Each structure stands twice: as C-alpha cells, then as structure tokens.
C-alpha cells in the first residue's frame, strides 16, 4: 500500500514537473540593441585585395532575448564610456573602424525595463573589444564562452575575462535552456573560440546571429576572410556550418556589423517575437 502511494505521488510530481517545464519553454522576444556605429577606413582589411581604399559604415549590435526561464544577452558591444567621447574611439590602424556610441547599452536596457542583475545568462561571440566592452556591467550574470577563447592569452598575456566572473566554459555547441530555442554554435576561426547563436522565435522563426564569423554581406556571398583573423580554414569551415544551419533550420542570417542590414531591422524598444 505504502509503495503504491509513493508510486502515485512520484507519478503525479512527474506530471507536474513536465507541465511546469512545458510552461517555461521557449523564446518570447528578441530586442536588437544599438551597441555602436562606426566608419571603417578601408574595407579591404576584411577582404584582402577587394575594395581597397573603400570606406564603409559599420554597425555593432547587441541582442537581448526574453526566454520563459529568464533574460539572455548576446554580445555587449563597444564600451558605454565611448558615448562620452565626442570624436569617438579611433583605432590604432586607420584602416580599421572608428566607433561611436550614439546610445549606451545601459540606457537601452533601462528603456526596456531590464536591470543588469535581471539578466540570467550572457554570451559573447568573441573577445574583440567591440563585443566585450560591457561584460562587467553584468558581474553576476553567467557567461557562456568557449574554453578556447577563455584560455586564449590577451595582450601582455592578460586573461580575457575577470577570474571572478561566473563562467560556463564550452567545448562545442550548447543548448542554453535545454529546449532548443537558444543554441550557441561553435564557429571558430575569426578567433580561437568564436561562437554564433541560433535563436528560434515563435512568429519570426529562426535566426542565426553570426557574430564576426562574417563581417558584411559581400564577404558572406564571396566567403571573404579578414586579414586580422586567427585561422582561415576554420573560418571557412564555420561559414559552411552556418550556411548548413540556414538551410536545415530555414534560418535568417543576421550579420552584426552589416550596417545596410541593420537599417532594415526593428531596433529596441521594438522587438521581434
Ligand atoms: Zn566585431
């Protein structure tokens, strides 16, 4: 008798937890945040020998995702401090991008009504400064990063992240919420542990946020690999992995730095659902 009550209780709790899990499944919204705007001095830097001397506008996006289990931030952009620099942040190499911050990340989160401490998880595509500028605005948020990126020595052998920042080190793809709605895709090459994000939205459908696996559309169409790049073969293989994902999941490709594409997107506080 005792055993059958126990069994019924186990069965009931199993049913309850299954329905609770169902209610907590899925992405609800995705916001595109302005995390920088810039001008590249010479775009042949991203496709050697092509368009030499040609300047181009660049965008820099962050993406805030509302999942039933909590908020998730993808990339953190140019440091908010750049918003106070009237001439922007000039690069050491004049061919690279001079960045401006027309809006801070903090002000855009505030407008949506999200506090940094509300954000449960975050990931950055890679550790170049236009993507990690505000990681420490979220000192308690779990950071998902590839081990290869985390262990990659920075300038003067400095670590890429603060040791005390909570971190989950990845070695490959990761289904962040366990329901297939937000998946980190390992796409190395631009840097040792570069990663991209596959997001499944209820109405908009599937989107790949490609970080800097590719920098703008003509480089995607022509498989252009930048000069400043860690491993060309890995970069090409990662572009193919993204192309296969677009086909398999009928996903859209959103290229972070492609200003022309960004101009077609709804920006926060508007959102995609
Ligand atoms: Zn970048």
mmCIF file of C-alpha atoms and ligand atoms in Angstrom:
data_model
loop_
_atom_site.group_PDB
_atom_site.id
_atom_site.type_symbol
_atom_site.label_atom_id
_atom_site.label_comp_id
_atom_site.label_asym_id
_atom_site.label_seq_id
_atom_site.Cartn_x
_atom_site.Cartn_y
_atom_site.Cartn_z
ATOM 1 C CA UNK A 1 0.000 0.000 0.000
ATOM 2 C CA UNK A 2 2.716 2.374 1.052
ATOM 3 C CA UNK A 3 4.614 1.588 -2.120
ATOM 4 C CA UNK A 4 1.608 2.309 -4.359
ATOM 5 C CA UNK A 5 1.001 5.697 -2.690
ATOM 6 C CA UNK A 6 4.655 6.501 -3.215
ATOM 7 C CA UNK A 7 4.380 5.467 -6.832
ATOM 8 C CA UNK A 8 1.250 7.596 -7.364
ATOM 9 C CA UNK A 9 2.967 10.580 -5.740
ATOM 10 C CA UNK A 10 6.022 10.098 -7.929
ATOM 11 C CA UNK A 11 3.814 9.843 -10.990
ATOM 12 C CA UNK A 12 1.892 12.989 -10.021
ATOM 13 C CA UNK A 13 5.037 15.019 -9.342
ATOM 14 C CA UNK A 14 6.425 13.765 -12.658
ATOM 15 C CA UNK A 15 3.332 15.039 -14.463
ATOM 16 C CA UNK A 16 3.502 18.373 -12.640
ATOM 17 C CA UNK A 17 7.152 18.959 -13.371
ATOM 18 C CA UNK A 18 6.613 18.005 -17.038
ATOM 19 C CA UNK A 19 3.828 20.581 -17.415
ATOM 20 C CA UNK A 20 5.855 23.186 -15.499
ATOM 21 C CA UNK A 21 8.747 22.584 -17.887
ATOM 22 C CA UNK A 22 6.400 22.996 -20.827
ATOM 23 C CA UNK A 23 5.126 26.336 -19.498
ATOM 24 C CA UNK A 24 8.725 27.537 -19.158
ATOM 25 C CA UNK A 25 9.793 26.691 -22.677
ATOM 26 C CA UNK A 26 10.711 28.967 -25.483
ATOM 27 C CA UNK A 27 11.879 32.404 -26.501
ATOM 28 C CA UNK A 28 9.262 35.145 -26.200
ATOM 29 C CA UNK A 29 11.027 38.240 -27.565
ATOM 30 C CA UNK A 30 14.271 39.387 -29.152
ATOM 31 C CA UNK A 31 15.429 43.022 -28.997
ATOM 32 C CA UNK A 32 18.132 44.440 -31.287
ATOM 33 C CA UNK A 33 20.174 46.998 -29.325
ATOM 34 C CA UNK A 34 22.390 49.702 -30.803
ATOM 35 C CA UNK A 35 25.827 48.802 -29.409
ATOM 36 C CA UNK A 36 27.848 51.086 -31.651
ATOM 37 C CA UNK A 37 28.115 52.769 -35.028
ATOM 38 C CA UNK A 38 31.337 53.286 -36.905
ATOM 39 C CA UNK A 39 33.172 54.002 -40.102
ATOM 40 C CA UNK A 40 35.762 51.585 -41.470
ATOM 41 C CA UNK A 41 38.737 53.332 -43.075
ATOM 42 C CA UNK A 42 39.417 50.642 -45.695
ATOM 43 C CA UNK A 43 37.198 47.575 -46.043
ATOM 44 C CA UNK A 44 39.912 45.551 -47.815
ATOM 45 C CA UNK A 45 41.023 44.889 -44.242
ATOM 46 C CA UNK A 46 38.150 42.350 -44.151
ATOM 47 C CA UNK A 47 38.701 41.007 -47.691
ATOM 48 C CA UNK A 48 42.333 41.461 -48.729
ATOM 49 C CA UNK A 49 42.704 42.755 -52.291
ATOM 50 C CA UNK A 50 38.999 43.637 -52.653
ATOM 51 C CA UNK A 51 37.634 47.213 -52.486
ATOM 52 C CA UNK A 52 40.995 48.671 -51.472
ATOM 53 C CA UNK A 53 40.742 52.162 -50.018
ATOM 54 C CA UNK A 54 36.951 51.986 -49.860
ATOM 55 C CA UNK A 55 35.361 53.220 -46.651
ATOM 56 C CA UNK A 56 32.127 51.757 -45.256
ATOM 57 C CA UNK A 57 29.701 52.347 -42.405
ATOM 58 C CA UNK A 58 29.661 49.609 -39.775
ATOM 59 C CA UNK A 59 27.027 48.793 -37.179
ATOM 60 C CA UNK A 60 27.552 46.998 -33.890
ATOM 61 C CA UNK A 61 24.578 45.196 -32.379
ATOM 62 C CA UNK A 62 23.758 43.513 -29.107
ATOM 63 C CA UNK A 63 20.730 41.257 -28.799
ATOM 64 C CA UNK A 64 18.572 40.840 -25.712
ATOM 65 C CA UNK A 65 16.437 37.704 -25.549
ATOM 66 C CA UNK A 66 13.461 37.168 -23.260
ATOM 67 C CA UNK A 67 13.140 33.457 -22.587
ATOM 68 C CA UNK A 68 10.481 31.982 -20.301
ATOM 69 C CA UNK A 69 13.313 30.983 -17.927
ATOM 70 C CA UNK A 70 14.968 34.428 -17.892
ATOM 71 C CA UNK A 71 16.762 37.132 -19.859
ATOM 72 C CA UNK A 72 19.784 36.316 -22.039
ATOM 73 C CA UNK A 73 22.194 38.837 -23.611
ATOM 74 C CA UNK A 74 24.211 38.141 -26.764
ATOM 75 C CA UNK A 75 27.287 40.399 -27.141
ATOM 76 C CA UNK A 76 27.880 43.605 -25.175
ATOM 77 C CA UNK A 77 29.268 45.940 -27.861
ATOM 78 C CA UNK A 78 31.513 48.944 -27.608
ATOM 79 C CA UNK A 79 32.098 50.141 -24.032
ATOM 80 C CA UNK A 80 29.409 52.581 -22.858
ATOM 81 C CA UNK A 81 32.198 55.039 -21.915
ATOM 82 C CA UNK A 82 32.671 55.736 -25.649
ATOM 83 C CA UNK A 83 29.280 57.524 -25.620
ATOM 84 C CA UNK A 84 31.019 60.399 -23.789
ATOM 85 C CA UNK A 85 33.785 60.750 -26.408
ATOM 86 C CA UNK A 86 32.790 63.464 -28.908
ATOM 87 C CA UNK A 87 35.178 62.179 -31.602
ATOM 88 C CA UNK A 88 34.530 58.522 -30.841
ATOM 89 C CA UNK A 89 37.140 55.828 -30.393
ATOM 90 C CA UNK A 90 39.805 55.952 -33.119
ATOM 91 C CA UNK A 91 41.668 52.701 -33.958
ATOM 92 C CA UNK A 92 45.450 52.291 -33.976
ATOM 93 C CA UNK A 93 45.188 51.139 -37.620
ATOM 94 C CA UNK A 94 43.455 53.839 -39.719
ATOM 95 C CA UNK A 95 42.004 51.076 -41.965
ATOM 96 C CA UNK A 96 40.001 49.745 -39.003
ATOM 97 C CA UNK A 97 36.772 51.175 -37.539
ATOM 98 C CA UNK A 98 36.337 54.465 -35.694
ATOM 99 C CA UNK A 99 33.499 53.703 -33.272
ATOM 100 C CA UNK A 100 30.810 55.922 -31.814
ATOM 101 C CA UNK A 101 28.184 55.114 -29.208
ATOM 102 C CA UNK A 102 25.026 57.109 -30.020
ATOM 103 C CA UNK A 103 23.203 55.327 -27.160
ATOM 104 C CA UNK A 104 24.541 53.438 -24.166
ATOM 105 C CA UNK A 105 23.652 49.808 -23.558
ATOM 106 C CA UNK A 106 22.610 50.787 -20.011
ATOM 107 C CA UNK A 107 20.070 53.353 -21.275
ATOM 108 C CA UNK A 108 18.543 50.884 -23.726
ATOM 109 C CA UNK A 109 18.123 48.231 -21.023
ATOM 110 C CA UNK A 110 16.549 50.839 -18.774
ATOM 111 C CA UNK A 111 14.102 51.822 -21.520
ATOM 112 C CA UNK A 112 13.004 48.181 -21.810
ATOM 113 C CA UNK A 113 12.760 47.953 -18.011
ATOM 114 C CA UNK A 114 15.533 45.398 -17.500
ATOM 115 C CA UNK A 115 18.179 45.769 -14.791
ATOM 116 C CA UNK A 116 21.626 44.239 -15.382
ATOM 117 C CA UNK A 117 21.012 41.902 -12.419
ATOM 118 C CA UNK A 118 17.832 40.620 -14.155
ATOM 119 C CA UNK A 119 19.949 39.076 -16.907
ATOM 120 C CA UNK A 120 20.414 35.396 -16.121
ATOM 121 C CA UNK A 121 22.800 34.421 -18.890
ATOM 122 C CA UNK A 122 25.057 36.084 -21.406
ATOM 123 C CA UNK A 123 27.467 35.108 -24.142
ATOM 124 C CA UNK A 124 29.833 36.991 -26.381
ATOM 125 C CA UNK A 125 30.652 35.948 -29.926
ATOM 126 C CA UNK A 126 34.341 36.564 -29.233
ATOM 127 C CA UNK A 127 36.709 38.754 -27.238
ATOM 128 C CA UNK A 128 37.449 41.635 -29.611
ATOM 129 C CA UNK A 129 36.799 44.995 -27.900
ATOM 130 C CA UNK A 130 33.671 45.837 -29.936
ATOM 131 C CA UNK A 131 31.959 42.757 -28.433
ATOM 132 C CA UNK A 132 33.148 42.629 -24.817
ATOM 133 C CA UNK A 133 33.019 46.348 -23.956
ATOM 134 C CA UNK A 134 30.364 45.969 -21.250
ATOM 135 C CA UNK A 135 30.775 42.440 -19.871
ATOM 136 C CA UNK A 136 31.452 43.775 -16.378
ATOM 137 C CA UNK A 137 28.161 45.723 -16.348
ATOM 138 C CA UNK A 138 26.811 42.226 -15.519
ATOM 139 C CA UNK A 139 29.184 40.929 -12.809
ATOM 140 C CA UNK A 140 26.748 38.267 -11.525
ATOM 141 C CA UNK A 141 25.455 37.048 -14.907
ATOM 142 C CA UNK A 142 26.565 33.576 -16.026
ATOM 143 C CA UNK A 143 28.883 33.956 -19.013
ATOM 144 C CA UNK A 144 28.924 31.198 -21.652
ATOM 145 C CA UNK A 145 32.226 31.169 -23.511
ATOM 146 C CA UNK A 146 34.264 28.609 -25.422
ATOM 147 C CA UNK A 147 37.199 27.305 -23.396
ATOM 148 C CA UNK A 148 39.467 28.010 -26.396
ATOM 149 C CA UNK A 149 38.518 31.708 -26.229
ATOM 150 C CA UNK A 150 38.706 31.927 -22.441
ATOM 151 C CA UNK A 151 42.199 30.395 -22.393
ATOM 152 C CA UNK A 152 43.480 32.474 -25.357
ATOM 153 C CA UNK A 153 46.104 34.844 -23.885
ATOM 154 C CA UNK A 154 45.277 38.526 -24.317
ATOM 155 C CA UNK A 155 47.650 41.463 -24.720
ATOM 156 C CA UNK A 156 50.627 41.151 -22.326
ATOM 157 C CA UNK A 157 49.381 37.636 -21.515
ATOM 158 C CA UNK A 158 46.418 39.083 -19.642
ATOM 159 C CA UNK A 159 43.298 36.930 -19.149
ATOM 160 C CA UNK A 160 40.342 37.765 -21.429
ATOM 161 C CA UNK A 161 37.846 37.923 -18.557
ATOM 162 C CA UNK A 162 37.921 38.667 -14.842
ATOM 163 C CA UNK A 163 38.627 35.456 -12.933
ATOM 164 C CA UNK A 164 35.738 36.149 -10.529
ATOM 165 C CA UNK A 165 33.098 36.455 -13.273
ATOM 166 C CA UNK A 166 30.779 33.383 -13.181
ATOM 167 C CA UNK A 167 31.550 31.341 -16.271
ATOM 168 C CA UNK A 168 30.489 28.185 -18.087
ATOM 169 C CA UNK A 169 33.291 27.005 -20.353
ATOM 170 C CA UNK A 170 32.077 25.318 -23.531
ATOM 171 C CA UNK A 171 33.770 22.920 -25.916
ATOM 172 C CA UNK A 172 31.327 22.973 -28.814
ATOM 173 C CA UNK A 173 27.626 23.760 -29.251
ATOM 174 C CA UNK A 174 25.326 24.359 -26.246
ATOM 175 C CA UNK A 175 21.524 24.312 -25.968
ATOM 176 C CA UNK A 176 21.345 27.096 -23.352
ATOM 177 C CA UNK A 177 17.844 26.495 -21.919
ATOM 178 C CA UNK A 178 17.530 22.787 -22.780
ATOM 179 C CA UNK A 179 14.561 23.315 -25.093
ATOM 180 C CA UNK A 180 16.357 24.009 -28.385
ATOM 181 C CA UNK A 181 15.228 27.652 -28.522
ATOM 182 C CA UNK A 182 18.649 29.284 -27.941
ATOM 183 C CA UNK A 183 21.701 27.376 -29.156
ATOM 184 C CA UNK A 184 25.300 28.562 -29.052
ATOM 185 C CA UNK A 185 27.083 27.325 -32.180
ATOM 186 C CA UNK A 186 30.832 26.849 -32.040
ATOM 187 C CA UNK A 187 32.164 28.751 -35.098
ATOM 188 C CA UNK A 188 35.921 29.161 -34.552
ATOM 189 C CA UNK A 189 38.340 30.833 -36.927
ATOM 190 C CA UNK A 190 37.971 34.594 -36.579
ATOM 191 C CA UNK A 191 39.251 33.932 -33.051
ATOM 192 C CA UNK A 192 40.087 30.529 -31.438
ATOM 193 C CA UNK A 193 36.741 30.217 -29.669
ATOM 194 C CA UNK A 194 34.426 32.358 -31.788
ATOM 195 C CA UNK A 195 30.757 31.375 -31.450
ATOM 196 C CA UNK A 196 27.409 32.226 -33.061
ATOM 197 C CA UNK A 197 23.831 31.966 -31.796
ATOM 198 C CA UNK A 198 20.790 30.203 -33.254
ATOM 199 C CA UNK A 199 17.537 31.653 -31.875
ATOM 200 C CA UNK A 200 14.064 30.210 -32.505
ATOM 201 C CA UNK A 201 11.309 32.807 -32.260
ATOM 202 C CA UNK A 202 7.630 31.838 -32.186
ATOM 203 C CA UNK A 203 6.494 34.097 -35.083
ATOM 204 C CA UNK A 204 9.672 35.389 -36.749
ATOM 205 C CA UNK A 205 11.173 31.909 -36.968
ATOM 206 C CA UNK A 206 14.841 31.034 -36.759
ATOM 207 C CA UNK A 207 17.722 33.477 -36.872
ATOM 208 C CA UNK A 208 21.484 32.932 -36.803
ATOM 209 C CA UNK A 209 23.360 35.785 -35.102
ATOM 210 C CA UNK A 210 26.759 35.244 -36.678
ATOM 211 C CA UNK A 211 28.957 37.490 -34.527
ATOM 212 C CA UNK A 212 32.067 38.161 -36.631
ATOM 213 C CA UNK A 213 32.107 34.782 -38.414
ATOM 214 C CA UNK A 214 31.406 37.171 -41.298
ATOM 215 C CA UNK A 215 31.526 40.993 -41.222
ATOM 216 C CA UNK A 216 29.231 42.132 -44.052
ATOM 217 C CA UNK A 217 27.087 40.639 -46.798
ATOM 218 C CA UNK A 218 29.528 40.793 -49.724
ATOM 219 C CA UNK A 219 32.034 38.898 -47.570
ATOM 220 C CA UNK A 220 29.361 36.302 -46.866
ATOM 221 C CA UNK A 221 28.491 35.960 -50.567
ATOM 222 C CA UNK A 222 32.169 35.667 -51.535
ATOM 223 C CA UNK A 223 33.407 33.834 -48.420
ATOM 224 C CA UNK A 224 35.809 36.695 -47.697
ATOM 225 C CA UNK A 225 38.153 36.140 -44.753
ATOM 226 C CA UNK A 226 39.607 39.184 -42.973
ATOM 227 C CA UNK A 227 43.343 39.846 -42.722
ATOM 228 C CA UNK A 228 43.062 40.137 -38.936
ATOM 229 C CA UNK A 229 41.897 36.546 -38.383
ATOM 230 C CA UNK A 230 43.100 33.589 -36.290
ATOM 231 C CA UNK A 231 42.623 30.620 -38.646
ATOM 232 C CA UNK A 232 41.428 30.876 -42.266
ATOM 233 C CA UNK A 233 40.464 27.198 -42.733
ATOM 234 C CA UNK A 234 38.436 27.210 -39.512
ATOM 235 C CA UNK A 235 36.756 30.467 -40.583
ATOM 236 C CA UNK A 236 35.726 28.932 -43.915
ATOM 237 C CA UNK A 237 34.507 25.750 -42.185
ATOM 238 C CA UNK A 238 32.482 27.849 -39.728
ATOM 239 C CA UNK A 239 30.884 29.810 -42.593
ATOM 240 C CA UNK A 240 29.898 26.465 -44.115
ATOM 241 C CA UNK A 241 28.478 25.313 -40.773
ATOM 242 C CA UNK A 242 26.371 28.489 -40.636
ATOM 243 C CA UNK A 243 25.257 28.015 -44.268
ATOM 244 C CA UNK A 244 24.194 24.433 -43.457
ATOM 245 C CA UNK A 245 22.274 25.684 -40.399
ATOM 246 C CA UNK A 246 20.475 28.302 -42.524
ATOM 247 C CA UNK A 247 19.389 25.557 -44.944
ATOM 248 C CA UNK A 248 18.488 22.940 -42.343
ATOM 249 C CA UNK A 249 16.615 25.284 -39.997
ATOM 250 C CA UNK A 250 15.336 27.686 -42.704
ATOM 251 C CA UNK A 251 17.001 30.398 -40.635
ATOM 252 C CA UNK A 252 17.730 34.032 -41.483
ATOM 253 C CA UNK A 253 21.321 35.293 -41.224
ATOM 254 C CA UNK A 254 21.779 38.498 -39.226
ATOM 255 C CA UNK A 255 25.311 39.873 -39.691
ATOM 256 C CA UNK A 256 26.324 42.000 -36.710
ATOM 257 C CA UNK A 257 28.446 44.641 -38.484
ATOM 258 C CA UNK A 258 26.379 44.899 -41.698
ATOM 259 C CA UNK A 259 25.008 48.441 -41.405
ATOM 260 C CA UNK A 260 22.822 48.096 -44.522
ATOM 261 C CA UNK A 261 21.107 45.075 -42.985
ATOM 262 C CA UNK A 262 20.835 46.740 -39.590
ATOM 263 C CA UNK A 263 18.998 49.647 -41.217
ATOM 264 C CA UNK A 264 16.243 47.163 -42.168
ATOM 265 C CA UNK A 265 15.822 45.827 -38.601
ATOM 266 C CA UNK A 266 13.447 46.983 -35.879
ATOM 267 C CA UNK A 267 15.538 48.424 -33.057
ATOM 268 C CA UNK A 268 14.748 48.321 -29.317
ATOM 269 C CA UNK A 269 12.382 49.124 -27.687
ATOM 270 C CA UNK A 270 10.595 47.491 -30.636
ATOM 271 C CA UNK A 271 11.141 43.725 -30.687
ATOM 272 C CA UNK A 272 10.748 40.526 -32.652
ATOM 273 C CA UNK A 273 8.515 37.744 -31.334
HETATM 274 ZN ZN1 LIG B 1 33.400 42.933 -34.352
#
